Amino acid sequence: MFDRPRAGERAVLVHLDLGRVAEPEEREEFRLLARAAGAEIVGELSGSRAKPDPRLFIGSGKADELKLLVDMGQAELVIFAHALSPAQERNLERHLQCRVIDRAGLILDIFAQRARSFEGKLQVELAQLTHLSTRLVRGWTHLERQKGGIGLRGPGETQLETDRRLLGKRIATLNQRLARIVGQRAQGRRARDKAELPTISLVGYTNAGKSTLFNALTQAGVFQADQLFATLDPTLRRLDLPEGQAVILADTVGFVSDLPHELVAAFRSTLEETRMADLLLHVIDAAGTRRDGCIADVEDVLTEIGAGETPQLQVFNKIDLLPEAEPRLERDADGRVTRVWLSAGTGVGLDLLLTAIAEHVGAGWLHRRVRLTPAEGGVRAWLFNHAQILAEAHTDQGGWDLEVRLAPADLERLLSRTPVLAERLGEL
């Protein structure tokens, strides 16, 4: 049994090629994840295997080589870029005499450090406890088997069962608290639905520039940094579009390849903003060397949370890092915008993105002409708040002649408020 240090910044990284040669960008992302968790990398072990070893994952020979690296670097922690079974973690810890975590444990640790809101902390704790529930024996190796003989019978599995029961109670408590927050979110969503404001959610691979884009569009002041998972907690702001339209813009947590299922489940209430959005802005690092792979990883997570069919607009960010790249819109055969190329950092192309969002939000809007009497100033004010005013002229009677574009739902609300307008509405 080894002593577990409270902190383990000195780490050795392990990355194997399992059945294929890993891309250099995958290894670099793994290093960035380790540094994001606060690790000081003192050694790296690489190799290749057709499939993992059932007992030590990397095999006994590589395990001995890894032990040498740990001793030479005085490492307190070994981080695997792969998913380990509880038995493999336990066997490796016994062999290496230091802590061992896998990719899921690393990402969970980063989330635990970055969570700021009450909801975010609850979600991370739930994910960590769910992950830990299958690995309790790691900390209780001296109690794994009951000892035989008089005076040698210990609590054995009873202690493990007690731990599992306590964990189960804590997980149930966290689920109850998160359920209440889900209800609060649903109330806020109903209020936004009542206001008839479309919701647009920013999604994308971590460090693609979502928070930078969010701040550039809304001046929200959300924390942004050139690091993985810089922000976890969702932020919503009103965004005014050209010609008077308005939407709710939501910034959400970034995705990463092999995102732990416990984390996806725990953050499901937060990701609900993504699933219920009217439009997804898929922010992509245009200069990233793993661009296509990152796009595929994000699409996989969107499918997992039930947002795979939500309308999507791809936003290729950081074009300032590409040689001779220009901001532009790309359209499909039907003339709909499918891609926007811009730089959130420099602000180049943001006007094109606003135009693309306005086109999507305005799709299906109705073009009408309405004549108002002098006594219908309240209706005029309502139209200025809920419709796009294309033209306005005064009538000889002191009223107004308006040319407007508005959503079908807003037209129904207008006619329910003032039924007499049905006789004075004309299509254009």
CSV table of C-alpha atoms in Angstrom, one decimal:
chain,number,residue,atom,x,y,z
A,1,MET,CA,0.0,0.0,0.0
A,2,PHE,CA,1.4,3.4,-1.0
A,3,ASP,CA,0.7,6.8,0.4
A,4,ARG,CA,-1.5,9.0,-1.8
A,5,PRO,CA,-0.1,12.6,-2.0
A,6,ARG,CA,-2.7,15.4,-1.9
A,7,ALA,CA,-1.4,16.8,-5.1
A,8,GLY,CA,0.4,15.2,-8.0
A,9,GLU,CA,1.7,17.8,-10.4
A,10,ARG,CA,4.8,15.7,-11.5
A,11,ALA,CA,3.4,13.3,-14.1
A,12,VAL,CA,4.4,10.8,-16.7
A,13,LEU,CA,2.2,10.6,-19.7
A,14,VAL,CA,1.4,7.3,-21.5
A,15,HIS,CA,0.0,7.2,-25.0
A,16,LEU,CA,-0.1,3.9,-27.0
A,17,ASP,CA,-0.9,3.4,-30.7
A,18,LEU,CA,-3.7,0.8,-30.5
A,19,GLY,CA,-4.3,-0.7,-33.9
A,20,ARG,CA,-3.3,2.5,-35.7
A,21,VAL,CA,-0.7,5.3,-35.6
A,22,ALA,CA,-1.9,8.3,-33.6
A,23,GLU,CA,-1.7,11.7,-35.2
A,24,PRO,CA,0.8,14.1,-33.7
A,25,GLU,CA,-2.1,16.5,-32.9
A,26,GLU,CA,-3.7,13.9,-30.7
A,27,ARG,CA,-0.6,13.5,-28.6
A,28,GLU,CA,-0.3,17.3,-28.4
A,29,GLU,CA,-3.9,17.6,-27.2
A,30,PHE,CA,-3.2,15.0,-24.5
A,31,ARG,CA,-0.3,17.1,-23.3
A,32,LEU,CA,-2.4,20.2,-23.3
A,33,LEU,CA,-5.1,18.4,-21.2
A,34,ALA,CA,-2.4,17.4,-18.7
A,35,ARG,CA,-1.1,20.9,-18.5
A,36,ALA,CA,-4.6,22.3,-18.2
A,37,ALA,CA,-5.0,20.1,-15.1
A,38,GLY,CA,-1.8,21.6,-13.6
A,39,ALA,CA,0.6,18.7,-14.3
A,40,GLU,CA,4.3,19.1,-14.8
A,41,ILE,CA,5.2,16.6,-17.4
A,42,VAL,CA,8.5,14.8,-16.4
A,43,GLY,CA,8.3,11.9,-18.8
A,44,GLU,CA,6.4,10.3,-21.6
A,45,LEU,CA,6.0,6.7,-22.7
A,46,SER,CA,4.8,5.7,-26.1
A,47,GLY,CA,4.5,2.4,-27.9
A,48,SER,CA,2.1,0.3,-30.0
A,49,ARG,CA,0.0,-2.8,-29.3
A,50,ALA,CA,-2.6,-4.6,-31.3
A,51,LYS,CA,-4.9,-4.5,-28.2
A,52,PRO,CA,-4.6,-3.6,-24.6
A,53,ASP,CA,-3.2,-6.1,-22.1
A,54,PRO,CA,-6.1,-7.2,-19.8
A,55,ARG,CA,-4.0,-6.9,-16.6
A,56,LEU,CA,-1.6,-3.9,-17.1
A,57,PHE,CA,-3.0,-2.4,-20.3
A,58,ILE,CA,0.6,-1.8,-21.6
A,59,GLY,CA,2.0,-5.2,-20.9
A,60,SER,CA,4.6,-6.2,-18.3
A,61,GLY,CA,7.6,-5.1,-20.3
A,62,LYS,CA,6.3,-1.6,-20.8
A,63,ALA,CA,5.1,-1.5,-17.2
A,64,ASP,CA,8.7,-2.0,-16.1
A,65,GLU,CA,9.8,0.7,-18.5
A,66,LEU,CA,7.2,3.0,-17.1
A,67,LYS,CA,8.2,2.2,-13.5
A,68,LEU,CA,11.8,3.3,-14.4
A,69,LEU,CA,10.4,6.6,-15.8
A,70,VAL,CA,8.4,7.2,-12.7
A,71,ASP,CA,11.4,6.6,-10.4
A,72,MET,CA,13.8,8.7,-12.6
A,73,GLY,CA,11.3,11.7,-12.7
A,74,GLN,CA,10.1,11.3,-9.1
A,75,ALA,CA,6.6,11.3,-10.5
A,76,GLU,CA,3.6,11.3,-8.3
A,77,LEU,CA,1.1,10.5,-11.0
A,78,VAL,CA,0.8,8.6,-14.3
A,79,ILE,CA,-1.8,9.7,-16.8
A,80,PHE,CA,-3.0,7.4,-19.5
A,81,ALA,CA,-4.4,8.8,-22.7
A,82,HIS,CA,-6.8,5.8,-22.8
A,83,ALA,CA,-9.7,4.4,-20.8
A,84,LEU,CA,-8.6,2.0,-18.1
A,85,SER,CA,-10.7,-0.5,-16.3
A,86,PRO,CA,-10.8,-0.4,-12.5
A,87,ALA,CA,-8.7,-3.6,-12.3
A,88,GLN,CA,-6.1,-2.2,-14.7
A,89,GLU,CA,-5.8,1.0,-12.6
A,90,ARG,CA,-5.4,-1.0,-9.4
A,91,ASN,CA,-2.8,-3.3,-10.9
A,92,LEU,CA,-0.8,-0.4,-12.4
A,93,GLU,CA,-0.8,1.5,-9.1
A,94,ARG,CA,0.5,-1.6,-7.3
A,95,HIS,CA,3.2,-2.0,-9.8
A,96,LEU,CA,4.2,1.6,-10.1
A,97,GLN,CA,3.6,2.6,-6.5
A,98,CYS,CA,2.0,5.9,-7.5
A,99,ARG,CA,-1.4,7.2,-8.5
A,100,VAL,CA,-2.7,6.3,-12.0
A,101,ILE,CA,-5.6,8.0,-13.8
A,102,ASP,CA,-7.0,7.6,-17.3
A,103,ARG,CA,-8.2,10.2,-19.8
A,104,ALA,CA,-11.7,10.3,-18.2
A,105,GLY,CA,-10.3,11.0,-14.8
A,106,LEU,CA,-8.0,13.7,-16.2
A,107,ILE,CA,-10.9,15.5,-17.9
A,108,LEU,CA,-13.1,15.2,-14.8
A,109,ASP,CA,-10.2,16.8,-12.8
A,110,ILE,CA,-10.0,19.8,-15.2
A,111,PHE,CA,-13.8,20.3,-15.0
A,112,ALA,CA,-13.6,20.2,-11.2
A,113,GLN,CA,-11.0,23.0,-11.2
A,114,ARG,CA,-12.9,25.2,-13.7
A,115,ALA,CA,-16.5,24.9,-12.4
A,116,ARG,CA,-17.6,28.2,-10.9
A,117,SER,CA,-21.4,28.2,-10.6
A,118,PHE,CA,-23.3,26.2,-8.0
A,119,GLU,CA,-24.8,24.1,-10.8
A,120,GLY,CA,-21.5,23.4,-12.5
A,121,LYS,CA,-19.9,22.3,-9.2
A,122,LEU,CA,-22.9,19.9,-8.6
A,123,GLN,CA,-22.6,18.5,-12.1
A,124,VAL,CA,-18.8,17.9,-11.8
A,125,GLU,CA,-19.2,16.3,-8.4
A,126,LEU,CA,-21.9,14.0,-9.7
A,127,ALA,CA,-19.7,13.0,-12.7
A,128,GLN,CA,-16.7,12.3,-10.4
A,129,LEU,CA,-18.7,10.2,-7.9
A,130,THR,CA,-20.3,8.2,-10.7
A,131,HIS,CA,-16.8,7.6,-12.1
A,132,LEU,CA,-15.4,6.8,-8.7
A,133,SER,CA,-18.2,4.3,-7.8
A,134,THR,CA,-16.6,1.6,-9.9
A,135,ARG,CA,-13.1,2.3,-8.5
A,136,LEU,CA,-13.6,2.3,-4.8
A,137,VAL,CA,-11.2,-0.7,-4.3
A,138,ARG,CA,-8.3,1.5,-5.3
A,139,GLY,CA,-8.2,3.2,-1.9
A,140,TRP,CA,-8.9,0.1,0.1
A,141,THR,CA,-6.5,-2.5,-1.0
A,142,HIS,CA,-5.9,-3.6,2.6
A,143,LEU,CA,-9.7,-4.4,2.9
A,144,GLU,CA,-10.3,-6.2,-0.4
A,145,ARG,CA,-10.4,-9.7,1.2
A,146,GLN,CA,-11.4,-10.7,4.7
A,147,LYS,CA,-8.6,-12.3,6.5
A,148,GLY,CA,-9.1,-15.7,8.0
A,149,GLY,CA,-8.2,-16.9,11.5
A,150,ILE,CA,-9.0,-15.8,15.0
A,151,GLY,CA,-8.2,-12.2,15.5
A,152,LEU,CA,-7.5,-11.6,11.8
A,153,ARG,CA,-11.0,-11.2,10.6
A,154,GLY,CA,-11.4,-7.6,9.4
A,155,PRO,CA,-14.3,-5.6,8.1
A,156,GLY,CA,-13.4,-6.5,4.5
A,157,GLU,CA,-16.2,-6.1,2.0
A,158,THR,CA,-18.4,-4.5,4.7
A,159,GLN,CA,-16.3,-1.3,4.5
A,160,LEU,CA,-16.5,-1.3,0.7
A,161,GLU,CA,-20.3,-1.8,0.9
A,162,THR,CA,-20.5,1.1,3.4
A,163,ASP,CA,-18.6,3.4,1.0
A,164,ARG,CA,-20.8,2.4,-1.9
A,165,ARG,CA,-23.9,3.1,0.1
A,166,LEU,CA,-22.6,6.5,1.2
A,167,LEU,CA,-21.7,7.3,-2.4
A,168,GLY,CA,-25.2,6.2,-3.6
A,169,LYS,CA,-26.8,8.5,-1.1
A,170,ARG,CA,-24.6,11.4,-2.2
A,171,ILE,CA,-25.3,10.7,-5.9
A,172,ALA,CA,-29.1,10.6,-5.1
A,173,THR,CA,-28.8,14.0,-3.3
A,174,LEU,CA,-27.0,15.6,-6.2
A,175,ASN,CA,-29.5,14.3,-8.7
A,176,GLN,CA,-32.3,15.8,-6.6
A,177,ARG,CA,-30.6,19.2,-6.5
A,178,LEU,CA,-29.8,19.1,-10.2
A,179,ALA,CA,-33.5,18.2,-10.9
A,180,ARG,CA,-34.5,21.4,-9.1
A,181,ILE,CA,-32.1,23.4,-11.2
A,182,VAL,CA,-33.5,21.7,-14.3
A,183,GLY,CA,-36.9,23.0,-13.3
A,184,GLN,CA,-35.6,26.5,-12.9
A,185,ARG,CA,-34.0,26.3,-16.3
A,186,ALA,CA,-37.3,25.1,-17.8
A,187,GLN,CA,-39.1,28.2,-16.2
A,188,GLY,CA,-36.5,30.5,-17.8
A,189,ARG,CA,-36.9,28.7,-21.1
A,190,ARG,CA,-40.7,29.1,-21.0
A,191,ALA,CA,-40.2,32.8,-20.3
A,192,ARG,CA,-38.0,33.1,-23.4
A,193,ASP,CA,-40.5,31.1,-25.4
A,194,LYS,CA,-43.3,33.5,-24.3
A,195,ALA,CA,-41.2,36.4,-25.5
A,196,GLU,CA,-40.9,34.7,-28.8
A,197,LEU,CA,-37.1,35.1,-29.0
A,198,PRO,CA,-35.2,32.4,-30.9
A,199,THR,CA,-32.4,30.7,-29.0
A,200,ILE,CA,-29.0,30.3,-30.7
A,201,SER,CA,-26.4,28.1,-29.0
A,202,LEU,CA,-22.6,28.2,-29.6
A,203,VAL,CA,-21.1,24.7,-29.8
A,204,GLY,CA,-17.7,23.4,-30.8
A,205,TYR,CA,-14.5,21.7,-29.8
A,206,THR,CA,-12.8,23.1,-26.8
A,207,ASN,CA,-10.5,26.1,-27.5
A,208,ALA,CA,-12.1,26.7,-30.9
A,209,GLY,CA,-12.9,30.3,-29.7
A,210,LYS,CA,-16.6,30.1,-28.6
A,211,SER,CA,-16.2,32.4,-25.6
A,212,THR,CA,-14.2,34.9,-27.7
A,213,LEU,CA,-16.9,34.9,-30.3
A,214,PHE,CA,-19.6,35.2,-27.6
A,215,ASN,CA,-17.9,38.2,-26.1
A,216,ALA,CA,-17.3,39.8,-29.5
A,217,LEU,CA,-21.0,39.6,-30.3
A,218,THR,CA,-22.5,40.5,-26.9
A,219,GLN,CA,-19.7,42.2,-24.9
A,220,ALA,CA,-20.6,39.9,-22.1
A,221,GLY,CA,-17.1,39.7,-20.6
A,222,VAL,CA,-17.1,35.9,-20.3
A,223,PHE,CA,-13.7,34.5,-19.3
A,224,GLN,CA,-11.7,33.5,-22.3
A,225,ALA,CA,-8.2,32.1,-22.6
A,226,ASP,CA,-6.0,30.1,-25.0
A,227,GLN,CA,-6.5,26.8,-23.0
A,228,LEU,CA,-8.8,23.8,-23.0
A,229,PHE,CA,-12.1,24.1,-21.1
A,230,ALA,CA,-11.5,27.8,-20.2
A,231,THR,CA,-15.2,28.1,-19.4
A,232,LEU,CA,-17.8,25.6,-18.3
A,233,ASP,CA,-20.8,27.4,-17.0
A,234,PRO,CA,-23.4,28.4,-19.7
A,235,THR,CA,-24.1,32.1,-20.2
A,236,LEU,CA,-27.1,33.6,-22.1
A,237,ARG,CA,-27.3,37.1,-23.5
A,238,ARG,CA,-29.7,39.0,-25.8
A,239,LEU,CA,-28.2,39.7,-29.2
A,240,ASP,CA,-29.7,42.4,-31.4
A,241,LEU,CA,-29.4,41.6,-35.1
A,242,PRO,CA,-29.5,43.9,-38.1
A,243,GLU,CA,-32.8,45.6,-38.9
A,244,GLY,CA,-34.3,45.1,-35.5
A,245,GLN,CA,-34.4,41.4,-35.0
A,246,ALA,CA,-33.3,39.9,-31.6
A,247,VAL,CA,-32.2,36.4,-30.4
A,248,ILE,CA,-30.9,34.8,-27.2
A,249,LEU,CA,-27.3,33.7,-27.6
A,250,ALA,CA,-26.0,30.9,-25.4
A,251,ASP,CA,-22.4,30.0,-24.7
A,252,THR,CA,-21.8,26.4,-23.7
A,253,VAL,CA,-19.1,24.1,-22.6
A,254,GLY,CA,-16.6,22.9,-25.2
A,255,PHE,CA,-16.4,19.3,-26.4
A,256,VAL,CA,-13.4,17.1,-26.7
A,257,SER,CA,-12.8,13.6,-28.2
A,258,ASP,CA,-13.7,10.7,-25.9
A,259,LEU,CA,-15.6,12.9,-23.6
A,260,PRO,CA,-16.5,10.8,-20.5
A,261,HIS,CA,-20.0,9.5,-20.6
A,262,GLU,CA,-20.4,10.4,-16.9
A,263,LEU,CA,-19.6,14.0,-17.8
A,264,VAL,CA,-22.2,14.1,-20.6
A,265,ALA,CA,-24.8,12.6,-18.3
A,266,ALA,CA,-24.0,15.1,-15.5
A,267,PHE,CA,-24.0,18.1,-17.8
A,268,ARG,CA,-27.2,17.0,-19.6
A,269,SER,CA,-29.2,19.9,-18.0
A,270,THR,CA,-26.6,22.4,-19.2
A,271,LEU,CA,-26.5,20.9,-22.6
A,272,GLU,CA,-30.3,21.1,-22.7
A,273,GLU,CA,-29.8,24.7,-23.9
A,274,THR,CA,-28.1,23.2,-26.9
A,275,ARG,CA,-30.7,20.5,-27.6
A,276,MET,CA,-33.6,23.1,-27.4
A,277,ALA,CA,-31.9,25.7,-29.5
A,278,ASP,CA,-33.4,26.9,-32.8
A,279,LEU,CA,-30.0,27.2,-34.4
A,280,LEU,CA,-26.5,25.9,-33.5
A,281,LEU,CA,-23.4,27.9,-34.4
A,282,HIS,CA,-20.7,25.2,-34.7
A,283,VAL,CA,-17.5,27.1,-34.0
A,284,ILE,CA,-14.5,25.5,-35.7
A,285,ASP,CA,-10.8,26.3,-35.5
A,286,ALA,CA,-10.1,27.0,-39.1
A,287,ALA,CA,-6.4,26.9,-38.5
A,288,GLY,CA,-6.5,23.6,-36.5
A,289,THR,CA,-4.5,20.7,-38.0
A,290,ARG,CA,-7.2,18.2,-36.7
A,291,ARG,CA,-10.0,20.3,-38.0
A,292,ASP,CA,-12.0,17.5,-39.7
A,293,GLY,CA,-11.5,15.2,-36.7
A,294,CYS,CA,-12.7,17.9,-34.3
A,295,ILE,CA,-15.8,18.5,-36.4
A,296,ALA,CA,-16.6,14.7,-36.3
A,297,ASP,CA,-16.1,14.6,-32.5
A,298,VAL,CA,-18.5,17.5,-32.0
A,299,GLU,CA,-21.1,15.9,-34.3
A,300,ASP,CA,-20.9,12.7,-32.2
A,301,VAL,CA,-21.6,14.5,-28.9
A,302,LEU,CA,-24.4,16.5,-30.5
A,303,THR,CA,-26.0,13.2,-31.6
A,304,GLU,CA,-25.5,11.7,-28.1
A,305,ILE,CA,-27.4,14.6,-26.4
A,306,GLY,CA,-30.2,14.6,-29.0
A,307,ALA,CA,-29.2,17.7,-30.9
A,308,GLY,CA,-28.0,16.0,-34.1
A,309,GLU,CA,-31.0,17.2,-36.2
A,310,THR,CA,-30.9,20.8,-34.9
A,311,PRO,CA,-30.3,23.3,-37.8
A,312,GLN,CA,-26.6,24.2,-37.8
A,313,LEU,CA,-24.4,26.9,-39.2
A,314,GLN,CA,-20.6,26.2,-39.3
A,315,VAL,CA,-18.5,29.2,-38.2
A,316,PHE,CA,-14.8,28.8,-39.2
A,317,ASN,CA,-13.0,30.9,-36.7
A,318,LYS,CA,-9.3,32.2,-36.4
A,319,ILE,CA,-8.9,32.9,-40.2
A,320,ASP,CA,-6.3,35.5,-39.1
A,321,LEU,CA,-4.0,32.5,-38.6
A,322,LEU,CA,-4.5,31.3,-42.2
A,323,PRO,CA,-2.4,32.8,-45.0
A,324,GLU,CA,-4.5,35.0,-47.3
A,325,ALA,CA,-7.8,33.9,-45.8
A,326,GLU,CA,-10.7,36.3,-46.3
A,327,PRO,CA,-14.0,36.6,-44.5
A,328,ARG,CA,-16.8,35.1,-46.5
A,329,LEU,CA,-20.2,33.4,-46.6
A,330,GLU,CA,-20.7,30.0,-48.3
A,331,ARG,CA,-24.2,29.0,-49.5
A,332,ASP,CA,-25.8,25.7,-50.6
A,333,ALA,CA,-27.6,25.1,-53.9
A,334,ASP,CA,-30.8,26.6,-52.4
A,335,GLY,CA,-29.0,29.8,-51.4
A,336,ARG,CA,-29.0,29.1,-47.7
A,337,VAL,CA,-25.9,30.1,-45.7
A,338,THR,CA,-24.0,27.0,-44.5
A,339,ARG,CA,-20.6,28.4,-43.6
A,340,VAL,CA,-19.2,31.7,-42.3
A,341,TRP,CA,-15.4,32.4,-42.3
A,342,LEU,CA,-14.3,35.0,-39.7
A,343,SER,CA,-12.0,35.9,-36.9
A,344,ALA,CA,-13.6,36.5,-33.5
A,345,GLY,CA,-10.2,37.8,-32.2
A,346,THR,CA,-9.9,40.6,-34.7
A,347,GLY,CA,-13.6,41.1,-35.4
A,348,VAL,CA,-13.2,40.5,-39.1
A,349,GLY,CA,-16.3,38.9,-40.6
A,350,LEU,CA,-18.6,39.4,-37.6
A,351,ASP,CA,-21.0,41.4,-39.7
A,352,LEU,CA,-21.3,38.5,-42.1
A,353,LEU,CA,-22.2,36.2,-39.2
A,354,LEU,CA,-24.9,38.6,-38.0
A,355,THR,CA,-26.3,38.7,-41.6
A,356,ALA,CA,-26.3,34.9,-41.7
A,357,ILE,CA,-28.1,34.6,-38.4
A,358,ALA,CA,-30.6,37.2,-39.4
A,359,GLU,CA,-31.3,35.3,-42.6
A,360,HIS,CA,-31.9,32.1,-40.7
A,361,VAL,CA,-34.1,33.8,-38.1
A,362,GLY,CA,-36.0,35.7,-40.8
A,363,ALA,CA,-36.7,32.6,-42.9
A,364,GLY,CA,-40.4,32.1,-43.1
A,365,TRP,CA,-41.2,35.7,-41.9
A,366,LEU,CA,-44.2,37.4,-43.6
A,367,HIS,CA,-44.0,40.6,-45.6
A,368,ARG,CA,-47.1,42.8,-44.8
A,369,ARG,CA,-48.4,46.3,-45.2
A,370,VAL,CA,-50.6,47.7,-42.4
A,371,ARG,CA,-52.4,51.0,-42.0
A,372,LEU,CA,-52.8,52.4,-38.5
A,373,THR,CA,-55.1,55.1,-37.2
A,374,PRO,CA,-53.9,57.9,-34.9
A,375,ALA,CA,-55.5,56.0,-31.9
A,376,GLU,CA,-53.4,52.9,-32.6
A,377,GLY,CA,-50.0,54.3,-31.4
A,378,GLY,CA,-49.7,51.3,-29.0
A,379,VAL,CA,-49.9,48.9,-31.9
A,380,ARG,CA,-47.2,50.9,-33.7
A,381,ALA,CA,-45.0,50.6,-30.6
A,382,TRP,CA,-45.7,46.9,-30.4
A,383,LEU,CA,-44.7,46.5,-34.1
A,384,PHE,CA,-41.4,48.3,-33.5
A,385,ASN,CA,-40.6,45.9,-30.7
A,386,HIS,CA,-41.6,42.7,-32.4
A,387,ALA,CA,-41.3,43.2,-36.1
A,388,GLN,CA,-38.8,44.5,-38.7
A,389,ILE,CA,-40.0,47.9,-39.9
A,390,LEU,CA,-39.0,48.2,-43.6
A,391,ALA,CA,-40.7,51.6,-44.3
A,392,GLU,CA,-43.0,54.0,-42.6
A,393,ALA,CA,-45.1,57.0,-43.9
A,394,HIS,CA,-47.6,59.3,-42.3
A,395,THR,CA,-51.2,59.2,-43.6
A,396,ASP,CA,-53.4,62.3,-44.3
A,397,GLN,CA,-55.5,61.3,-41.3
A,398,GLY,CA,-52.5,61.5,-38.9
A,399,GLY,CA,-51.9,57.7,-38.7
A,400,TRP,CA,-49.2,55.6,-40.1
A,401,ASP,CA,-48.7,53.4,-43.2
A,402,LEU,CA,-46.1,50.7,-42.3
A,403,GLU,CA,-44.3,48.0,-44.3
A,404,VAL,CA,-43.2,45.3,-42.0
A,405,ARG,CA,-41.7,41.8,-41.8
A,406,LEU,CA,-42.6,39.6,-38.8
A,407,ALA,CA,-42.8,36.0,-37.7
A,408,PRO,CA,-46.1,34.1,-38.3
A,409,ALA,CA,-46.5,33.7,-34.5
A,410,ASP,CA,-46.1,37.4,-34.0
A,411,LEU,CA,-48.7,38.1,-36.7
A,412,GLU,CA,-51.2,35.8,-34.8
A,413,ARG,CA,-50.4,37.6,-31.6
A,414,LEU,CA,-51.0,41.0,-33.3
A,415,LEU,CA,-54.3,40.0,-34.7
A,416,SER,CA,-55.4,38.5,-31.4
A,417,ARG,CA,-54.6,41.9,-29.8
A,418,THR,CA,-56.3,44.0,-32.5
A,419,PRO,CA,-58.7,41.9,-34.6
A,420,VAL,CA,-59.8,44.9,-36.7
A,421,LEU,CA,-56.3,45.0,-38.3
A,422,ALA,CA,-57.2,41.9,-40.3
A,423,GLU,CA,-59.1,44.1,-42.7
A,424,ARG,CA,-56.2,46.5,-43.1
A,425,LEU,CA,-53.4,44.0,-43.6
A,426,GLY,CA,-52.0,43.6,-47.1
A,427,GLU,CA,-49.5,41.1,-48.5
A,428,LEU,CA,-46.4,42.4,-50.3
